[in-house]
N, CA and C atoms as an extended XYZ file, in Angstrom:
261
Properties=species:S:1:pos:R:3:atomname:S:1:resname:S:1:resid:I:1 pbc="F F F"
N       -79.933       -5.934      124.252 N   UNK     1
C       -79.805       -6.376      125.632 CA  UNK     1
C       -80.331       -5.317      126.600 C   UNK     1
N       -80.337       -3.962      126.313 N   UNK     2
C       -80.132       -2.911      127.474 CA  UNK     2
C       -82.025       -2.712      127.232 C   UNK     2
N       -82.340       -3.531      126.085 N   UNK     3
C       -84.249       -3.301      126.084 CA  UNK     3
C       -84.558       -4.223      126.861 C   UNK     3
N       -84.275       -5.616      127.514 N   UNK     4
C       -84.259       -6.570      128.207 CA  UNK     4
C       -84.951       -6.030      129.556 C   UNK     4
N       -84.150       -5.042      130.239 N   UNK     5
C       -84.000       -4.753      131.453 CA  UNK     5
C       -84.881       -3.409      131.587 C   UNK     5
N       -85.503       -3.235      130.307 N   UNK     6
C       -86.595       -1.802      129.979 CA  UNK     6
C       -85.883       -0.299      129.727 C   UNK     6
N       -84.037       -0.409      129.659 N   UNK     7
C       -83.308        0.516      128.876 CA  UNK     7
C       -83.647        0.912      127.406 C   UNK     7
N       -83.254        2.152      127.229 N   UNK     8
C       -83.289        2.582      125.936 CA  UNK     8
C       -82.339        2.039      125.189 C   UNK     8
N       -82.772        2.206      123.727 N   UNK     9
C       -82.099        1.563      122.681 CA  UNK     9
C       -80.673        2.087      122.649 C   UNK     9
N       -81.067        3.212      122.578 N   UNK    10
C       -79.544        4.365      122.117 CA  UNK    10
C       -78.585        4.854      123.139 C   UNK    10
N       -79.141        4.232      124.643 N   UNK    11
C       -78.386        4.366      126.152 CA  UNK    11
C       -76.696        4.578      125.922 C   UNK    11
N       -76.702        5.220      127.200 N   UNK    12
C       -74.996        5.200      126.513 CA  UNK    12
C       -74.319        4.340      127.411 C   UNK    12
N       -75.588        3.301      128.112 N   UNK    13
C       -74.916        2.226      128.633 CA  UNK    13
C       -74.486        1.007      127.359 C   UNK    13
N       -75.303        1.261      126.290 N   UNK    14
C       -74.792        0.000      125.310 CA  UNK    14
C       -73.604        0.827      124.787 C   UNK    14
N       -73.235        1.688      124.507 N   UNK    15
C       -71.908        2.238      123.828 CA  UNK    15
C       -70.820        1.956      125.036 C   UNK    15
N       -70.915        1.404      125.876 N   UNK    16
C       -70.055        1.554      127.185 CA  UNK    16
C       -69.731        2.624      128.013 C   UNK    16
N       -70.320        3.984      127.795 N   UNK    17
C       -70.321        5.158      127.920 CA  UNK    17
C       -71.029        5.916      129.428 C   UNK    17
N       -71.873        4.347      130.070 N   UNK    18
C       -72.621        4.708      131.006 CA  UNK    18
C       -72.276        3.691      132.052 C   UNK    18
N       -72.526        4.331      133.152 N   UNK    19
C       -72.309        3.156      134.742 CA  UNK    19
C       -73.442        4.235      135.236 C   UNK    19
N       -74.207        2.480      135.805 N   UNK    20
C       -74.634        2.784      137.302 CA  UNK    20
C       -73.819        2.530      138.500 C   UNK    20
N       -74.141        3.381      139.551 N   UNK    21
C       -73.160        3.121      140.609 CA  UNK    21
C       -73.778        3.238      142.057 C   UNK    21
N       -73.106        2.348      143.002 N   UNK    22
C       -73.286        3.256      144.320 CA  UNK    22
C       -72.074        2.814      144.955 C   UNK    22
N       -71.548        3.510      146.500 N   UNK    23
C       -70.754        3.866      146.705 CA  UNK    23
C       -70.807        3.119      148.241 C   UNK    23
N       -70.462        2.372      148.925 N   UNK    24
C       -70.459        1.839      150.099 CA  UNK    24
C       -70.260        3.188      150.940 C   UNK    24
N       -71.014        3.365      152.060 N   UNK    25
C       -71.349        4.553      152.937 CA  UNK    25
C       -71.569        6.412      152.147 C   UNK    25
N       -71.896        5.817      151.166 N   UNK    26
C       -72.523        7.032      150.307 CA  UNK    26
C       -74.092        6.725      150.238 C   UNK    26
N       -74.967        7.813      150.479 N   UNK    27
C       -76.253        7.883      150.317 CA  UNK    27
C       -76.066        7.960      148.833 C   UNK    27
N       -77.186        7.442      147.951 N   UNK    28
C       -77.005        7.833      146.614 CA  UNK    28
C       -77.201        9.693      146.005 C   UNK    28
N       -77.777       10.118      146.966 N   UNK    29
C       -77.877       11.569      146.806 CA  UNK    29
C       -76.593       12.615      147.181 C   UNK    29
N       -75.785       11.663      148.378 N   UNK    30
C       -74.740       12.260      148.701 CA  UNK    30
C       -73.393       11.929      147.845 C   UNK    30
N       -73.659       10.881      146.868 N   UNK    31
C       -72.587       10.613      145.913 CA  UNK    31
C       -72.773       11.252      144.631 C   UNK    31
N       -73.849       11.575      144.225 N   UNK    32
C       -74.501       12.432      143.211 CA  UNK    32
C       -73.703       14.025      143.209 C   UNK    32
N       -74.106       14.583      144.577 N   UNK    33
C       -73.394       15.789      145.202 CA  UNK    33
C       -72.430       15.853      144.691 C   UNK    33
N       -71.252       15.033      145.333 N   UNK    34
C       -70.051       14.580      145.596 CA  UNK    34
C       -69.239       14.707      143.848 C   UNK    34
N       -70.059       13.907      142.765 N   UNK    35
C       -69.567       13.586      141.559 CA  UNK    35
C       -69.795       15.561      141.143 C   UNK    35
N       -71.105       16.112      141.521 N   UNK    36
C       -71.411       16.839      140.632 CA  UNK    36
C       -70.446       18.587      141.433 C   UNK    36
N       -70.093       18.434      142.441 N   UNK    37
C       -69.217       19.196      143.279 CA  UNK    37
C       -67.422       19.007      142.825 C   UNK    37
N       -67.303       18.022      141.720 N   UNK    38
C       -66.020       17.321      142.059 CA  UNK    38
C       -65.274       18.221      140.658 C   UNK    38
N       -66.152       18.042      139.752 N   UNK    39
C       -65.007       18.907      138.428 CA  UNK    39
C       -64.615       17.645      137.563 C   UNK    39
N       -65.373       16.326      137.793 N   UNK    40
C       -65.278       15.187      136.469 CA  UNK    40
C       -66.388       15.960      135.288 C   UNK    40
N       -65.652       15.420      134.756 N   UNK    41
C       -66.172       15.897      133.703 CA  UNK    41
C       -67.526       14.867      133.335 C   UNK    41
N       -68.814       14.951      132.583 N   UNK    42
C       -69.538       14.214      132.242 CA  UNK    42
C       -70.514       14.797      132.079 C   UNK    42
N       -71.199       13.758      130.598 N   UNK    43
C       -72.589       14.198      129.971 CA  UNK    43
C       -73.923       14.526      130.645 C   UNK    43
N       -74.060       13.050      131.486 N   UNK    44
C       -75.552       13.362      132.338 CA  UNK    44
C       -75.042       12.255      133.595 C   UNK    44
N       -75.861       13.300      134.739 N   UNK    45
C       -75.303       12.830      135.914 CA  UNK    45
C       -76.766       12.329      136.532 C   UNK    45
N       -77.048       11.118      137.214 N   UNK    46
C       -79.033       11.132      136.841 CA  UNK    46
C       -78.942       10.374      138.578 C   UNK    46
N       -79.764       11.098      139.509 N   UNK    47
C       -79.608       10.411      140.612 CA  UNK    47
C       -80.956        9.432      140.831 C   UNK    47
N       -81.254        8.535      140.228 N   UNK    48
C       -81.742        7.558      140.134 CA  UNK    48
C       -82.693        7.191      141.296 C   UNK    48
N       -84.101        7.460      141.185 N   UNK    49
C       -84.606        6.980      142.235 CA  UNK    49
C       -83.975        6.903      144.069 C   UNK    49
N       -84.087        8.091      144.121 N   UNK    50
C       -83.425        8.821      145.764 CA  UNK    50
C       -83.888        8.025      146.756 C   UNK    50
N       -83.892        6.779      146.938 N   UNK    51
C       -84.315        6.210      148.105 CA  UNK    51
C       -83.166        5.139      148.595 C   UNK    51
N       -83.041        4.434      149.572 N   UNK    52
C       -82.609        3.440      149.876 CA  UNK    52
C       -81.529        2.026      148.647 C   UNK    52
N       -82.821        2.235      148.063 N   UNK    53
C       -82.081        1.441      146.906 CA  UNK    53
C       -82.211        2.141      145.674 C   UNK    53
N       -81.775        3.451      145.902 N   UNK    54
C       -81.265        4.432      144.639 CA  UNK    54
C       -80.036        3.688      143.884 C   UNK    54
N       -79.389        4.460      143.170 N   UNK    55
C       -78.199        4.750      142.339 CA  UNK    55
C       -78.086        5.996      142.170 C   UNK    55
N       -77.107        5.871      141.191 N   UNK    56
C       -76.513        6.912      140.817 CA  UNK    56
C       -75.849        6.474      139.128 C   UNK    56
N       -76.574        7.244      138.350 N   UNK    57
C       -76.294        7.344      136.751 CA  UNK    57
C       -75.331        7.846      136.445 C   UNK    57
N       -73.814        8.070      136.063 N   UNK    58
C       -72.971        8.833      135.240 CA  UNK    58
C       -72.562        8.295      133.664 C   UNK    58
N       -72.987        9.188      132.902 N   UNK    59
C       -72.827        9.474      131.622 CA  UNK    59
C       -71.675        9.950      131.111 C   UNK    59
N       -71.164        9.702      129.696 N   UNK    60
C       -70.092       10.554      129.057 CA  UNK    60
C       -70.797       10.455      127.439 C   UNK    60
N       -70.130       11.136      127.084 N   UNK    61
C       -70.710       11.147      125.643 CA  UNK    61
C       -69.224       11.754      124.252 C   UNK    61
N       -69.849       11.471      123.212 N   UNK    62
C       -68.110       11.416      122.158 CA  UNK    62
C       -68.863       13.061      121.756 C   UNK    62
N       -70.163       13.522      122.096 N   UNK    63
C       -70.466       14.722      121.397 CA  UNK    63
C       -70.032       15.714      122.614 C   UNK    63
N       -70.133       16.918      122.233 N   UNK    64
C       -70.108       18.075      123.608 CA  UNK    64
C       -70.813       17.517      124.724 C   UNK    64
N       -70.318       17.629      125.885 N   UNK    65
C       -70.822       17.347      127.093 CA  UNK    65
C       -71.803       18.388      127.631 C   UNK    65
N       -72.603       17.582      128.037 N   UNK    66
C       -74.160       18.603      128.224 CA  UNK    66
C       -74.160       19.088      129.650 C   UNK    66
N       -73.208       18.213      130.561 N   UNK    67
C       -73.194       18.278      131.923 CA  UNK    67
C       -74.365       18.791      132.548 C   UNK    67
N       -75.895       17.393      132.274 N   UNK    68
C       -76.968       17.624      132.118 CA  UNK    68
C       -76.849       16.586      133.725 C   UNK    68
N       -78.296       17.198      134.792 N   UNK    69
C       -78.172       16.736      136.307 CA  UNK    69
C       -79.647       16.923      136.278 C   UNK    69
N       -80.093       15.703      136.245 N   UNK    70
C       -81.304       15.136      136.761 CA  UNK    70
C       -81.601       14.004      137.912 C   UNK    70
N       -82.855       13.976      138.218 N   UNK    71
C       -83.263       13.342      139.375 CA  UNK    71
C       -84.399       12.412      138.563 C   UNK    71
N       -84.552       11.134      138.914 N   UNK    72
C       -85.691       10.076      138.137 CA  UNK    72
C       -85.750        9.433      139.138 C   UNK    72
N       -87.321        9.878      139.327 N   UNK    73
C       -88.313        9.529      140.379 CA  UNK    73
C       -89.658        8.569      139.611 C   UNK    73
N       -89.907        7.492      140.321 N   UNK    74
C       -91.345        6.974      140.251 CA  UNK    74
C       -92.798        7.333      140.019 C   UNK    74
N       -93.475        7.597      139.669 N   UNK    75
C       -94.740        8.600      139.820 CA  UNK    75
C       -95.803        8.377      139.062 C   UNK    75
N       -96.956        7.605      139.807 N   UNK    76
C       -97.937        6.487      138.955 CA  UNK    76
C       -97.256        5.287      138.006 C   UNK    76
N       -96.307        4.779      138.341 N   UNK    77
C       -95.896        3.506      137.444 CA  UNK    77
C       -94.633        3.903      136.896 C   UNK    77
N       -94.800        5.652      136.663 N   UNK    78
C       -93.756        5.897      135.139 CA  UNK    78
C       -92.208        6.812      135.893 C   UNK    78
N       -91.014        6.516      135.202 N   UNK    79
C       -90.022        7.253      135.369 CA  UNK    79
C       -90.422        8.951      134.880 C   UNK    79
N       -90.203        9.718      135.793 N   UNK    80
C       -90.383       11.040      135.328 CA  UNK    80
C       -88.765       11.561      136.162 C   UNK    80
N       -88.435       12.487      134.938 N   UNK    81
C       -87.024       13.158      134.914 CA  UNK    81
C       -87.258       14.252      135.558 C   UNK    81
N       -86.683       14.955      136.839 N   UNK    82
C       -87.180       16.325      136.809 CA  UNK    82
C       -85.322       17.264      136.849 C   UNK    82
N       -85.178       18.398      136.852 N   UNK    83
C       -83.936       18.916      136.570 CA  UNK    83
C       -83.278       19.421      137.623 C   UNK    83
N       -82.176       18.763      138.124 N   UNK    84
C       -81.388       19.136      139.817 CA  UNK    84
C       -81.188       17.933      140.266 C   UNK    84
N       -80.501       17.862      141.588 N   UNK    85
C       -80.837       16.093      142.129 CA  UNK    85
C       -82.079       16.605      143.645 C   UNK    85
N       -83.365       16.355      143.378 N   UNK    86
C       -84.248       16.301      144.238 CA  UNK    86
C       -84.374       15.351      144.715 C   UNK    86
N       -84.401       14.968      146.177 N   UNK    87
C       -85.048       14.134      146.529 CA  UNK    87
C       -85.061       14.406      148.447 C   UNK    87
């Protein structure tokens, strides 16, 4: 199902492990902040295309937590990951 929508196979949205989110009067960059300022705990925190109709990715995982913080931006067609929340 999660290849349907052009997700990865092994996502840790099919393990139930993943939400996208946004936050009514949260910029998606300012909820990103917010999660990654806060002391939850979690695998990968991914601020999803920083615009208007961003999100916001939070991850958990059953292995060590990588408390891995990326930004996935657009760029010629393709998702490119870069490391921080830029935008």
């Amino acid at each position: 199902m999660n290849a349907a929508i052009g997700g990865a196979r092994n996502s840790a949205h099919v393990q139930g492990l993943a939400a996208d989110i946004n936050v009514p009067g949260y910029a998606p960059k300012a909820l990103a902040n917010l999660i990654k300022d806060s002391g939850i705990k979690f695998d990968q925190l991914i601020l999803e295309f920083p615009n208007a109709n961003g999100w916001v990715h939070i991850g958990l995982s059953i292995k060590p937590l990588r408390r891995q913080i990326l930004t996935a931006s657009h760029i010629n067609g393709k998702t490119v990951y870069t490391e921080g929340l830029n935008a």
